[in-house]
Coordinates of C-alpha atoms and ligand atoms in Angstrom, one line a residue:
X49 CA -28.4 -45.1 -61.8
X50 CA -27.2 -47.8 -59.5
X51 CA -23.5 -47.3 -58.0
X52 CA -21.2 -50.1 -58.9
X53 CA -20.6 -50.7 -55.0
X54 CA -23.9 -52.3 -54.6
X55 CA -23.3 -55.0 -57.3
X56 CA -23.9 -58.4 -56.2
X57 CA -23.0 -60.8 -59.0
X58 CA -24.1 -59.4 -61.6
X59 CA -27.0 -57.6 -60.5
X60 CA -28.0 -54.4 -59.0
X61 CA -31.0 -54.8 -56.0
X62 CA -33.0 -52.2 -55.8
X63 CA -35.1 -52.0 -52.5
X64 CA -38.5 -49.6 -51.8
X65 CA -40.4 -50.3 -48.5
X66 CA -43.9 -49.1 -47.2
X67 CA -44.2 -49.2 -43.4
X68 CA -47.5 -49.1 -41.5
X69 CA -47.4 -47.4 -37.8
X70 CA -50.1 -47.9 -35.8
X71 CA -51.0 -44.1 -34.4
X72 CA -51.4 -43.9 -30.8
X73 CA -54.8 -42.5 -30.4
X74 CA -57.3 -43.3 -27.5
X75 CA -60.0 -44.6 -30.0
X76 CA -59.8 -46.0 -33.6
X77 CA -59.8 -43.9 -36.8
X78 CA -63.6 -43.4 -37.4
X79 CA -65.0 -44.5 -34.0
X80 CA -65.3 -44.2 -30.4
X81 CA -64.4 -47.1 -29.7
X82 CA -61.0 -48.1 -27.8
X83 CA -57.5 -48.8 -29.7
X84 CA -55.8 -49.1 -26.3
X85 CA -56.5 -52.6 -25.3
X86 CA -53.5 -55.0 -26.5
X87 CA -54.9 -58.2 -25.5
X88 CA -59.0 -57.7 -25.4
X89 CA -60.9 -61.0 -26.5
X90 CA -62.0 -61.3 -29.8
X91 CA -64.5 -59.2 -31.1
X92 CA -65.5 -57.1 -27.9
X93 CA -63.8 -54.0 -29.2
X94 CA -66.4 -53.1 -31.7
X95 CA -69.1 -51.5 -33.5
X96 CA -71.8 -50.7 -35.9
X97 CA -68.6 -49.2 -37.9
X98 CA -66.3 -51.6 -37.2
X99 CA -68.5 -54.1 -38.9
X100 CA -69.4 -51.5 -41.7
X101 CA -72.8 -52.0 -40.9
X102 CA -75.2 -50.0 -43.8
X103 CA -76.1 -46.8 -42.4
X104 CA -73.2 -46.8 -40.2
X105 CA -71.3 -43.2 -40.5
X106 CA -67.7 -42.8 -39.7
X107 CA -66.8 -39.6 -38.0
X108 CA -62.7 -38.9 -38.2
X109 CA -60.8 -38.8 -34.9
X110 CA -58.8 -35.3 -35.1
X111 CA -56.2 -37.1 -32.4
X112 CA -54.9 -38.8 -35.9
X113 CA -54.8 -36.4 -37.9
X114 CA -52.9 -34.4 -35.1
X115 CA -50.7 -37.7 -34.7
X116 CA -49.7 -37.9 -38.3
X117 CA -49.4 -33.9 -38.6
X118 CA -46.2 -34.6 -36.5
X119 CA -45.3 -37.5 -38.2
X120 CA -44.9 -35.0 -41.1
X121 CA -42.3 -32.8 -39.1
X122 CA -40.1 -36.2 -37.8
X123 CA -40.1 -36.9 -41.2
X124 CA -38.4 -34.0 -42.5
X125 CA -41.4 -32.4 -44.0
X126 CA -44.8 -30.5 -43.2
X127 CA -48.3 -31.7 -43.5
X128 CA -50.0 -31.3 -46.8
X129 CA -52.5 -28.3 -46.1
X130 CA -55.2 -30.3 -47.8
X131 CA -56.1 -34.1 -48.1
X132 CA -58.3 -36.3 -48.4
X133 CA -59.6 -39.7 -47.9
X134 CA -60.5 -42.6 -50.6
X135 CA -62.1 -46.0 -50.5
X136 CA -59.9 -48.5 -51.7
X137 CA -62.2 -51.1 -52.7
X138 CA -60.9 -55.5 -52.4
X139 CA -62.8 -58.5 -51.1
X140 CA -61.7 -59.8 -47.8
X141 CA -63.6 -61.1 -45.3
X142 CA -61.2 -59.5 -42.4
X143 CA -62.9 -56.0 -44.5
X144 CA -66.5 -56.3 -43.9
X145 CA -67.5 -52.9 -45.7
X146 CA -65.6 -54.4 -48.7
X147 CA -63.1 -51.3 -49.2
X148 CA -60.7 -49.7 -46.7
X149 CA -60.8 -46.0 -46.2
X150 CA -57.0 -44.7 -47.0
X151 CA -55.6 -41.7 -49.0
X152 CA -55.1 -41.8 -52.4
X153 CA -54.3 -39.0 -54.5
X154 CA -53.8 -36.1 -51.8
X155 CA -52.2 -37.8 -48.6
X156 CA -51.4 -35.8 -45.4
X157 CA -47.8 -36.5 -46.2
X158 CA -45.8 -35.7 -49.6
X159 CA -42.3 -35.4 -50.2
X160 CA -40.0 -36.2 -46.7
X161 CA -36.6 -37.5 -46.6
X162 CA -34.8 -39.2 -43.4
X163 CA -30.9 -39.5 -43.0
X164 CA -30.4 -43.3 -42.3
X165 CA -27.3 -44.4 -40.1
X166 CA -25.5 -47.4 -41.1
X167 CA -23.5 -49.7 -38.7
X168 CA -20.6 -49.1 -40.8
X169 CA -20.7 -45.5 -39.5
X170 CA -21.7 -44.2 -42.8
X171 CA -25.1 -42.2 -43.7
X172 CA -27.4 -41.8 -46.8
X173 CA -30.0 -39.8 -47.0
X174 CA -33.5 -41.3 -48.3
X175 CA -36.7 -40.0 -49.6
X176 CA -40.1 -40.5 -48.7
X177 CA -42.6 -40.7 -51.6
X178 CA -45.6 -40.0 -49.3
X179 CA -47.2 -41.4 -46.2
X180 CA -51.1 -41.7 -45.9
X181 CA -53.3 -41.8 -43.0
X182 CA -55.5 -45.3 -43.2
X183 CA -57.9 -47.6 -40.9
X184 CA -56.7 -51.1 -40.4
X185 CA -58.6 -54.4 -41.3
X186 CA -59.6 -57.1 -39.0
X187 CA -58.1 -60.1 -38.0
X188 CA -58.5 -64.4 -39.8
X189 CA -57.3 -66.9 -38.3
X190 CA -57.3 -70.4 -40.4
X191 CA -57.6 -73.2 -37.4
X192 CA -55.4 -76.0 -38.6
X193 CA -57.5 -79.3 -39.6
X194 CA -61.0 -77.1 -39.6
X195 CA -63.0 -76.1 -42.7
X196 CA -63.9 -72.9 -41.0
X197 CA -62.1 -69.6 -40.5
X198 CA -62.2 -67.1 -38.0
X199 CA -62.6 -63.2 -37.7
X200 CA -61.7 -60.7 -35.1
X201 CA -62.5 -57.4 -35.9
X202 CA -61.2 -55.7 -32.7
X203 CA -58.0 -54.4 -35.1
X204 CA -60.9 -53.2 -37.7
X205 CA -60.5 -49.6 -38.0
X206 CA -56.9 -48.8 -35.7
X207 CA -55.6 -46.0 -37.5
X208 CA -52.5 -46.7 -39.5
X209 CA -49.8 -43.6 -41.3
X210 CA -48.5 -46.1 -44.2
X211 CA -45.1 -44.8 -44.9
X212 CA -44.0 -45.0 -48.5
X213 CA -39.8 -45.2 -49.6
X214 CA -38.8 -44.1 -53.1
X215 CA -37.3 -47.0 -54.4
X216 CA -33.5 -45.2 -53.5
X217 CA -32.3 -48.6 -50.8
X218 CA -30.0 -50.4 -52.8
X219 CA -28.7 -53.1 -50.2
X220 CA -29.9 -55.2 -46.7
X221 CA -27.8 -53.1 -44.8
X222 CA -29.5 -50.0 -46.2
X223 CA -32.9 -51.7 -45.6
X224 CA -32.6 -52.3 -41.9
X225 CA -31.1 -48.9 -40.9
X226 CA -34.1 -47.3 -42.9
X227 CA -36.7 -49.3 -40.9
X228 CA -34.5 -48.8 -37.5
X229 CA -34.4 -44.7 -38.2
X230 CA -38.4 -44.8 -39.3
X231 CA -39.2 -46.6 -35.8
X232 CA -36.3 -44.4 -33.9
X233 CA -38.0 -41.4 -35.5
X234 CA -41.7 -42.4 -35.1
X235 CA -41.0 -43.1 -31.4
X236 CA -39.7 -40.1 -30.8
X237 CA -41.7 -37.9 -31.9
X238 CA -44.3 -39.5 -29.6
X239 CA -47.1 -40.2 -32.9
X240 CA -47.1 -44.6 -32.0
X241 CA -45.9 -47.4 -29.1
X242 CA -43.5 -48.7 -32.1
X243 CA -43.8 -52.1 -30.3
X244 CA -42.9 -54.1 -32.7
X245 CA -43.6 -57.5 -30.8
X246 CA -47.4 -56.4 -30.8
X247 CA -47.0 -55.6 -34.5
X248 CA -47.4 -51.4 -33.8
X249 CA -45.2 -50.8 -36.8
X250 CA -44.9 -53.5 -39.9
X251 CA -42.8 -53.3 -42.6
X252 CA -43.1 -54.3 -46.7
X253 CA -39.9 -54.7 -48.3
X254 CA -40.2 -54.3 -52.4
X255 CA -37.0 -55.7 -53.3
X256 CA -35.8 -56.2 -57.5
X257 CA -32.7 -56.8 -59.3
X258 CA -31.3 -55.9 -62.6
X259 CA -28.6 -56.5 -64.6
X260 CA -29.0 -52.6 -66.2
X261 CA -27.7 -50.0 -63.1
X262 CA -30.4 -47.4 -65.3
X263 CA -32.9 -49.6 -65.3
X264 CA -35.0 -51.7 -62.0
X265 CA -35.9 -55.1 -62.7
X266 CA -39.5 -56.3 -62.0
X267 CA -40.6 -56.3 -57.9
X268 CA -41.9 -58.9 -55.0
X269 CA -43.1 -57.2 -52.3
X270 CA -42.4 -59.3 -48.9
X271 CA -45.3 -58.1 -46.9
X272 CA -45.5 -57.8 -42.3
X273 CA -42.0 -57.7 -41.4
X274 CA -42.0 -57.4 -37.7
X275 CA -38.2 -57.0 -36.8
X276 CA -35.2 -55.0 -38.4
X277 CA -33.5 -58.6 -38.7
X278 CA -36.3 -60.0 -40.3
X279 CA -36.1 -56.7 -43.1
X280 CA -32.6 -57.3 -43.4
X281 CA -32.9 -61.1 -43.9
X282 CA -36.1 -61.3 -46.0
X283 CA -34.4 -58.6 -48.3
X284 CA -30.9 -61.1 -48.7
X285 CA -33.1 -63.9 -49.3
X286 CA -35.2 -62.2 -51.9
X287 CA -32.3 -60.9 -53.8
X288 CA -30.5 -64.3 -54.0
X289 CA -33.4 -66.1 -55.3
X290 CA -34.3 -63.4 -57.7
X291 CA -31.0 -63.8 -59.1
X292 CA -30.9 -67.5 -58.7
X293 CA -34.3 -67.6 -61.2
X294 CA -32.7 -65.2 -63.6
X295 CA -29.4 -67.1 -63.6
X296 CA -31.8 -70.2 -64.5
X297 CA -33.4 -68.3 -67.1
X298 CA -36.8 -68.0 -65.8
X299 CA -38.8 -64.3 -65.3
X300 CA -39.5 -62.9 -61.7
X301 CA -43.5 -62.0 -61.3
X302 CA -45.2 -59.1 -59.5
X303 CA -46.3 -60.7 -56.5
X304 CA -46.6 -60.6 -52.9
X305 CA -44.8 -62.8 -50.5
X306 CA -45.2 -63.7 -46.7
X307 CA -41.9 -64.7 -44.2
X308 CA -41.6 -67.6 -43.0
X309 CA -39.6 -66.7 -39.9
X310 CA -38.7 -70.4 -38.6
X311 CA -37.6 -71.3 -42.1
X312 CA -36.0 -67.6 -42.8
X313 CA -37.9 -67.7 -46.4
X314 CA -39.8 -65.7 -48.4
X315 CA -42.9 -67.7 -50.0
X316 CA -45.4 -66.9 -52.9
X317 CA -49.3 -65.5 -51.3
X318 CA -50.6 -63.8 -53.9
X319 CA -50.2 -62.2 -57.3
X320 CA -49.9 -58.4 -56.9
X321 CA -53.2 -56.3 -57.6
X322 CA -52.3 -52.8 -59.6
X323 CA -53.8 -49.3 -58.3
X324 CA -56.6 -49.4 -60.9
X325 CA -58.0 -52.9 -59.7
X326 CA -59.1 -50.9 -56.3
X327 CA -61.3 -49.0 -58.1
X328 CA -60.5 -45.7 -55.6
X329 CA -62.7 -43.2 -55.5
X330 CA -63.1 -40.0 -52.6
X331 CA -64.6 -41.5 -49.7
X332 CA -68.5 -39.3 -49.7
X333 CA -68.8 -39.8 -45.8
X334 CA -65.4 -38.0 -45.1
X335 CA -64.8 -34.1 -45.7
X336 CA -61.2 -33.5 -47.0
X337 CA -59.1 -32.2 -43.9
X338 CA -57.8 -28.7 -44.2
X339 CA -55.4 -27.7 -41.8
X340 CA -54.4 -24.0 -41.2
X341 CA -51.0 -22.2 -41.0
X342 CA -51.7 -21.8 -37.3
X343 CA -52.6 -25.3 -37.0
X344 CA -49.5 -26.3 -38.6
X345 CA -47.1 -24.0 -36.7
X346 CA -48.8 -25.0 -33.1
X347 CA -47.8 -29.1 -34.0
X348 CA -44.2 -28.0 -35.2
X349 CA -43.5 -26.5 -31.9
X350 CA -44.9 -29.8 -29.8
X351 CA -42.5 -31.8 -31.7
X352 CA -40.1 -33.0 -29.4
X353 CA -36.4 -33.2 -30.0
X354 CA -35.8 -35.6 -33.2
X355 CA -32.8 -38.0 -33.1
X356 CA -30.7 -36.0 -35.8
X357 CA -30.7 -33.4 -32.8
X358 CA -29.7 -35.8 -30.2
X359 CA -27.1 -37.3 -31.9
X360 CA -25.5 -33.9 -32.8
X361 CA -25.8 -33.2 -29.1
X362 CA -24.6 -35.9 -27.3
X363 CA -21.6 -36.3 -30.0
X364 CA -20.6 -33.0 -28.5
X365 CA -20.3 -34.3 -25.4
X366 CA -17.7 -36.3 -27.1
X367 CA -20.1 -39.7 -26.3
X368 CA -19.4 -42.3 -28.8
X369 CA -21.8 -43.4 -31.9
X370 CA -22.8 -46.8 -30.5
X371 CA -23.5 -45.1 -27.3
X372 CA -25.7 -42.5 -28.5
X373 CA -27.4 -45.0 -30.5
X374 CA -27.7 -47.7 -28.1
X375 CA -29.3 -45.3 -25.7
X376 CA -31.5 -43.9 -28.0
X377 CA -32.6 -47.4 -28.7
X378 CA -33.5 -47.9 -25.0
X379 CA -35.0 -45.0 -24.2
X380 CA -38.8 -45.8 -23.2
X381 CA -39.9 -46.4 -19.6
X382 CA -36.6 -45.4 -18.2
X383 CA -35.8 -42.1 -20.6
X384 CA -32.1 -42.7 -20.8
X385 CA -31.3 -39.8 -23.4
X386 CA -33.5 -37.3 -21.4
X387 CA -31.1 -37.9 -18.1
X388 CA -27.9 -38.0 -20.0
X389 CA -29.2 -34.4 -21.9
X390 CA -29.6 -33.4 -18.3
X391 CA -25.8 -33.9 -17.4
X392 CA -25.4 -32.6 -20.3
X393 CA -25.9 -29.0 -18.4
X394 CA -22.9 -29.7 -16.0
X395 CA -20.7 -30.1 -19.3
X396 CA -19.7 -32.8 -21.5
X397 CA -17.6 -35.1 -19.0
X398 CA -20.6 -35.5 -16.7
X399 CA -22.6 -36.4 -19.6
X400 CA -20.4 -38.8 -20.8
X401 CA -19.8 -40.4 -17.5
X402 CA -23.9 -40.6 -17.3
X403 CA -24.2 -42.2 -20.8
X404 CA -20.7 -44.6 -20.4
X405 CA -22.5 -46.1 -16.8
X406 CA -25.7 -46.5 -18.3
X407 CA -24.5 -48.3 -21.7
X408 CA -21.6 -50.4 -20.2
X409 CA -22.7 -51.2 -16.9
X410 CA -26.5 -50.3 -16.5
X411 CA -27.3 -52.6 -19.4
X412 CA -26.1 -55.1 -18.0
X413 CA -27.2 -54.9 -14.5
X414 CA -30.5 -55.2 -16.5
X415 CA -29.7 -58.0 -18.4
X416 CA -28.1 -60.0 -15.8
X417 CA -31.3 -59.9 -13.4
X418 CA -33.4 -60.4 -16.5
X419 CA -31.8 -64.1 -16.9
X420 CA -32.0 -64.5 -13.0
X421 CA -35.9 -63.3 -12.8
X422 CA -36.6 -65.5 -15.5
X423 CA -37.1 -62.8 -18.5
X424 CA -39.5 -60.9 -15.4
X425 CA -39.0 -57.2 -15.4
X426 CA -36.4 -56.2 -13.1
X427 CA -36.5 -54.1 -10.2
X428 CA -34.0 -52.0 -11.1
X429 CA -34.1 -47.8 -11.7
X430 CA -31.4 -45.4 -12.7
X431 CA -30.7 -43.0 -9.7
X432 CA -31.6 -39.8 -10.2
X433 CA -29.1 -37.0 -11.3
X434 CA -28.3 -35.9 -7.8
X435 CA -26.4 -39.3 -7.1
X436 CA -25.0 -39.6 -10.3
X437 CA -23.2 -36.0 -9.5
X438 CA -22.4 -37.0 -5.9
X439 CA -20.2 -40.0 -7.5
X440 CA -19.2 -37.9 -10.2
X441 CA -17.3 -35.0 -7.8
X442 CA -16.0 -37.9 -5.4
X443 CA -14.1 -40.0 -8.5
X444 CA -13.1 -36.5 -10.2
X445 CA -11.2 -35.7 -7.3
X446 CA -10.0 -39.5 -7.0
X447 CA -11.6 -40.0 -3.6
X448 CA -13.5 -43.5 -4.9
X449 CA -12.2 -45.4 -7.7
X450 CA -14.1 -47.1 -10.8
X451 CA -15.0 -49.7 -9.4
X452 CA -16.6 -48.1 -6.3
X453 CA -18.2 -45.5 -8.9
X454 CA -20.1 -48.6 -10.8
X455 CA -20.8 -50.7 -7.5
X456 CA -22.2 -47.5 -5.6
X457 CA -24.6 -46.6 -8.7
X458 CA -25.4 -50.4 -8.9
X459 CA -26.6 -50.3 -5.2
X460 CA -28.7 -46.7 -5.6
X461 CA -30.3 -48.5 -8.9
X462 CA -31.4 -51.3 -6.9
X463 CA -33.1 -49.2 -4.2
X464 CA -30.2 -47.9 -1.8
X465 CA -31.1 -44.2 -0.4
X466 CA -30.0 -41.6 1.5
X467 CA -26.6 -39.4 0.8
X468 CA -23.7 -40.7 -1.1
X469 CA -20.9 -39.4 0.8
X470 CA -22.5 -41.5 4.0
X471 CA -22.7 -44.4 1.6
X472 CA -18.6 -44.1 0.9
X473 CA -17.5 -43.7 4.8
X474 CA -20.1 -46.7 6.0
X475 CA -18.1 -48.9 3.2
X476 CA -15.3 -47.7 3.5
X477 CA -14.3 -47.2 -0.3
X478 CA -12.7 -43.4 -0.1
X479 CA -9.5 -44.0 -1.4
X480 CA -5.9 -42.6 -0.1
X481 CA -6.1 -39.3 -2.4
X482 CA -3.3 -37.4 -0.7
X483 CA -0.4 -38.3 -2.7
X484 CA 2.3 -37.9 0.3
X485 CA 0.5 -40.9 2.1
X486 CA 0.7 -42.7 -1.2
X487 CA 4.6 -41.8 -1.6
X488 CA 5.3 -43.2 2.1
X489 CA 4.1 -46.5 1.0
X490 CA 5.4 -46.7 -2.7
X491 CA 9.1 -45.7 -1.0
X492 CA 8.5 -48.5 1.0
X493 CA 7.2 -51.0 -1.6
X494 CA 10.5 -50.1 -3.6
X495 CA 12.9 -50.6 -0.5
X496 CA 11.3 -54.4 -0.2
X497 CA 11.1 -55.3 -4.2
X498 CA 14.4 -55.0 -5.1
X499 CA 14.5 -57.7 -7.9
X500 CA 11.3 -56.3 -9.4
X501 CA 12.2 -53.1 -9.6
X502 CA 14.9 -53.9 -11.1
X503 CA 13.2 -56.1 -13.9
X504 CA 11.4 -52.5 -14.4
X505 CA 14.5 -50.5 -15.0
X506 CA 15.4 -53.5 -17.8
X507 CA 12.3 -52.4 -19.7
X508 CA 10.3 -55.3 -18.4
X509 CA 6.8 -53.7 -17.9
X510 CA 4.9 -56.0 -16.5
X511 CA 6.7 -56.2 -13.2
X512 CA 5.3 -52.4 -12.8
X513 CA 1.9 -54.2 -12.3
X514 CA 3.2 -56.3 -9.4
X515 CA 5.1 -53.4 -7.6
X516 CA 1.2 -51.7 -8.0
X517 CA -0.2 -54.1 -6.4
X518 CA 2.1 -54.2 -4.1
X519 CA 0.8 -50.7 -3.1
X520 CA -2.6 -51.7 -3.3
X521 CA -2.1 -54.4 -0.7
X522 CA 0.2 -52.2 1.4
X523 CA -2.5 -49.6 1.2
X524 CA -5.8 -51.7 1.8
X525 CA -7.1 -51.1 -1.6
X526 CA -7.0 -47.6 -0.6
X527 CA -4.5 -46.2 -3.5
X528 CA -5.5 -44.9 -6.1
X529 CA -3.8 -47.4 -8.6
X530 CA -3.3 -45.0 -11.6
X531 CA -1.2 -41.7 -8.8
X532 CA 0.5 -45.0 -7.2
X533 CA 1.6 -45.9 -11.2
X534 CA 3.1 -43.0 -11.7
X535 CA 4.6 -42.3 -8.7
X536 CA 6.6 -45.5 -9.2
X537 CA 7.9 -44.8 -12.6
X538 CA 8.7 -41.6 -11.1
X539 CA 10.7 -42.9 -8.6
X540 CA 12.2 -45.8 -10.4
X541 CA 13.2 -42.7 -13.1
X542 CA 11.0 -44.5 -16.3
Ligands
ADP1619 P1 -48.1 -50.7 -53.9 O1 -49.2 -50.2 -53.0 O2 -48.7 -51.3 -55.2 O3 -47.2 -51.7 -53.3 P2 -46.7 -48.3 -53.7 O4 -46.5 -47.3 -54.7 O5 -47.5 -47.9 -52.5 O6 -47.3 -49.5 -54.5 O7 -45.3 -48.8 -53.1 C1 -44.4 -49.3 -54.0 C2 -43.1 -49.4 -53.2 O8 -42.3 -50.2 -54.0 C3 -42.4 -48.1 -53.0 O9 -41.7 -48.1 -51.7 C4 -41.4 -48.0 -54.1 O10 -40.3 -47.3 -53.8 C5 -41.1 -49.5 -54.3 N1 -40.7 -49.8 -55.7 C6 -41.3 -49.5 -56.8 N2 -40.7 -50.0 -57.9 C7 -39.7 -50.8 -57.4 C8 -38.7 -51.7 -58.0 N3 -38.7 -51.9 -59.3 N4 -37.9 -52.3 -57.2 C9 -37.9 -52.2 -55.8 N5 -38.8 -51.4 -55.2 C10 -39.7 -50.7 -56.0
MG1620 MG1 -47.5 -52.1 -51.3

């Protein structure tokens, strides 16, 4: 049953998607040979198995097992005590053996659910079918204007967890927040690189419409989606022109389609094989995995804090949704949620004040020198928390004002050193703080602006600005502007 809400036209989409994460193990699935190396020339990472040479006996890296064993826990569920691995058997000549080994029956994964977050600030919870460990195939390459093809076989064998959705997405927005809480949740728990540039996870959007809310219409599946905006896109497109051939009378067929990013289109590759055409049968060269309780119980605890946690953590801390999740988002070589969890223990308004620099002022440092380096990394590094609780005490107890806080972390992310307190006297930026000094000037400021001070008392506002100024000026920037405020409507009596 479809709710009415989803309706577009007439029709109710109805969207399932299977994600592929590349596991993060030193070597591939059934070899020893490397999965590290990003860009290695063509066919130098591999062997005997690789090419699924005869004779040629595949041995099961436990590092993948133990990678998608935690996979199970970030995705709300716990490893299947016993499965097993199949050959799914197709003709390709990126597949040399001439069937993939993959899970069938009994995957490692069964039954998980995720809570997705939507940008509308509302959350749905959708389940996972399954997820099943599986090697990669190679590589073709069609040269344009040759007759030949190539093949690179150094991706032959990377081990893969394929992540399957029950078909419970009913919209693009729905879509892209399931495939950016499957990477958010797959990163952190540490099982892939989730770079998605370098194709480390990859999604496959199964999207149908139907005029019946009880009943799904027949699937395309849109296959190697490489960006959340590509998901969200490729699933729009697909629903208007599923409706579009309905509305023209003519029948949707099971079939896979490819996106054409530079034309933001789906378009037709291949009619869709079903499960029997693979011919699967148990894999003879592969003993079924059978993990223990103990086993199980050890990878729970090396599960690192999920992203459910952190957002119920840092929302404590009274920091704002987009925050959280923009600084979840960012987390990776700089680990912006582990510092602001940090503050975190010197209570919430530390943490806050860590997590509001980073978002609204770090991010932009970064950005900013980006553009200037040309795209290049930049050199900058959050300070550690010591500095950030140096500037913390000093604007708390309005000795430097905000814009001192952001310039002075600005110059410790860029490389300054040393203390912070010797930082404020050699520039000069404590501010008057003792309110009597303040009230000398602002009694003076209101003795020479008599006219604006009156335009205050007649309700105009804006003339309070001027009078603060005023103080600033009188004060060499040294006032704090917000005492200096209210010391004025104090005086002026509004
Ligand atoms: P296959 O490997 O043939 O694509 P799977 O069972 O692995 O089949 O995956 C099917 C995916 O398609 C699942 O994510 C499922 O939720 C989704 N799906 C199934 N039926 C529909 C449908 N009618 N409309 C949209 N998605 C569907
Ligand atoms: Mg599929």
């Amino acid at each position: 049953m479809v709710d009415e809400k989803y309706k577009v036209k007439d029709y109710y989409p109805t969207i399932g998607i299977e994600c592929h994460v590349q596991l993060k193990t030193k070597t591939k699935l059934f070899s020893s040979v490397s999965n590290e190396a990003i860009d290695a020339e063509p066919n130098t990472l591999v062997n005997h198995i690789c090419f699924g040479l005869p004779g040629a006996l595949p041995v099961l890296n436990e590092e993948a097992v133990r990678l998608a064993s935690k996979a199970a826990f970030a995705l709300g569920t716990t490893p299947q005590k016993f499965s097993k691995f199949d050959r799914k058997h197709y003709f390709y000549p990126d597949l040399p053996k001439g069937y993939q080994i993959s899970q069938f029956d009994e995957p490692i994964i069964l039954d998980g659910s995720i809570v997705i977050h939507l940008e509308d600030g509302s959350q749905k919870t959708i389940n996972i079918t399954r997820a099943h460990m599986e090697e990669d195939a190679g590589k073709s390459t069609h040269p344009s204007g040759e007759d030949f093809s190539l093949v690179d076989l150094n991706r032959a064998g990377t081990p893969l967890l394929e992540i399957v959705s029950e078909p419970e997405i009913h919209s693009s927005a729905e879509a892209k927040a399931y495939a950016k809480e499957l990477w958010l949740r797959m990163k952190y728990a540490g099982v892939s690189d989730v770079d998605l540039y370098h194709g480390n996870m990859r999604f496959d959007v199964n999207v149908s419409v139907s005029k019946d809310s009880q009943k799904f219409g027949t699937r395309t599946e849109t296959k190697n989606l490489n960006s959340f905006k590509s998901v969200e896109r490729a699933v729009d497109y697909e629903i208007e022109r599923q409706i579009k051939a309905l509305e023209k009378g003519e029948k949707i067929v099971q079939e896979t389609r490819g996106w054409l990013d530079d034309k933001q289109k789906t378009v037709s590759q291949r009619s869709k094989e079903d499960a029997h055409d693979y011919r699967y049968f148990p894999d003879p060269d592969i003993p079924p995995i059978v993990l223990s309780d103990e086993y199980i119980a050890e990878i729970k605890k090396s599960v690192q804090r999920m992203p459910e946690e952190i957002r119920e953590e840092l929302s404590e801390a009274g920091i704002a949704k987009a925050t959280i999740e923009a600084l979840m988002e960012s987390s990776g070589n700089e680990d912006y949620v582990g510092l602001v969890i940090e503050a975190q223990k010197d209570g919430n308004k530390f943490a806050a004040f860590v997590a509001n620099f980073i978002v609204n002022d770090y991010f932009k440092l970064i950005s900013d020198s980006r553009t200037q380096t040309n795209g290049a990394e930049s050199l900058n590094k959050l300070p550690g928390i010591k500095v950030f609780s140096d500037v913390f005490e000093l604007f708390s107890s309005n000795d430097i004002s905000s814009n001192s806080v952001v310039m002075i972390l600005f110059k410790f992310s860029q490389g300054t050193t040393g203390s912070v307190n010797d930082f404020v006297d050699k520039n000069n930026l404590r501010q008057m703080s003792n309110s009597g000094e303040i009230e000398k000037i602002v009694d003076q400021v209101i003795i020479d602006n008599p006219k604006p001070v009156e335009d205050v008392k007649n309700g105009e506002m804006k003339a309070i600005g001027f009078l603060v100024g005023q103080v600033m000026k009188a004060s060499q920037g040294k006032a704090n502007p917000g005492l200096a405020k209210d010391l004025i409507k104090k005086k002026i009596g509004v």
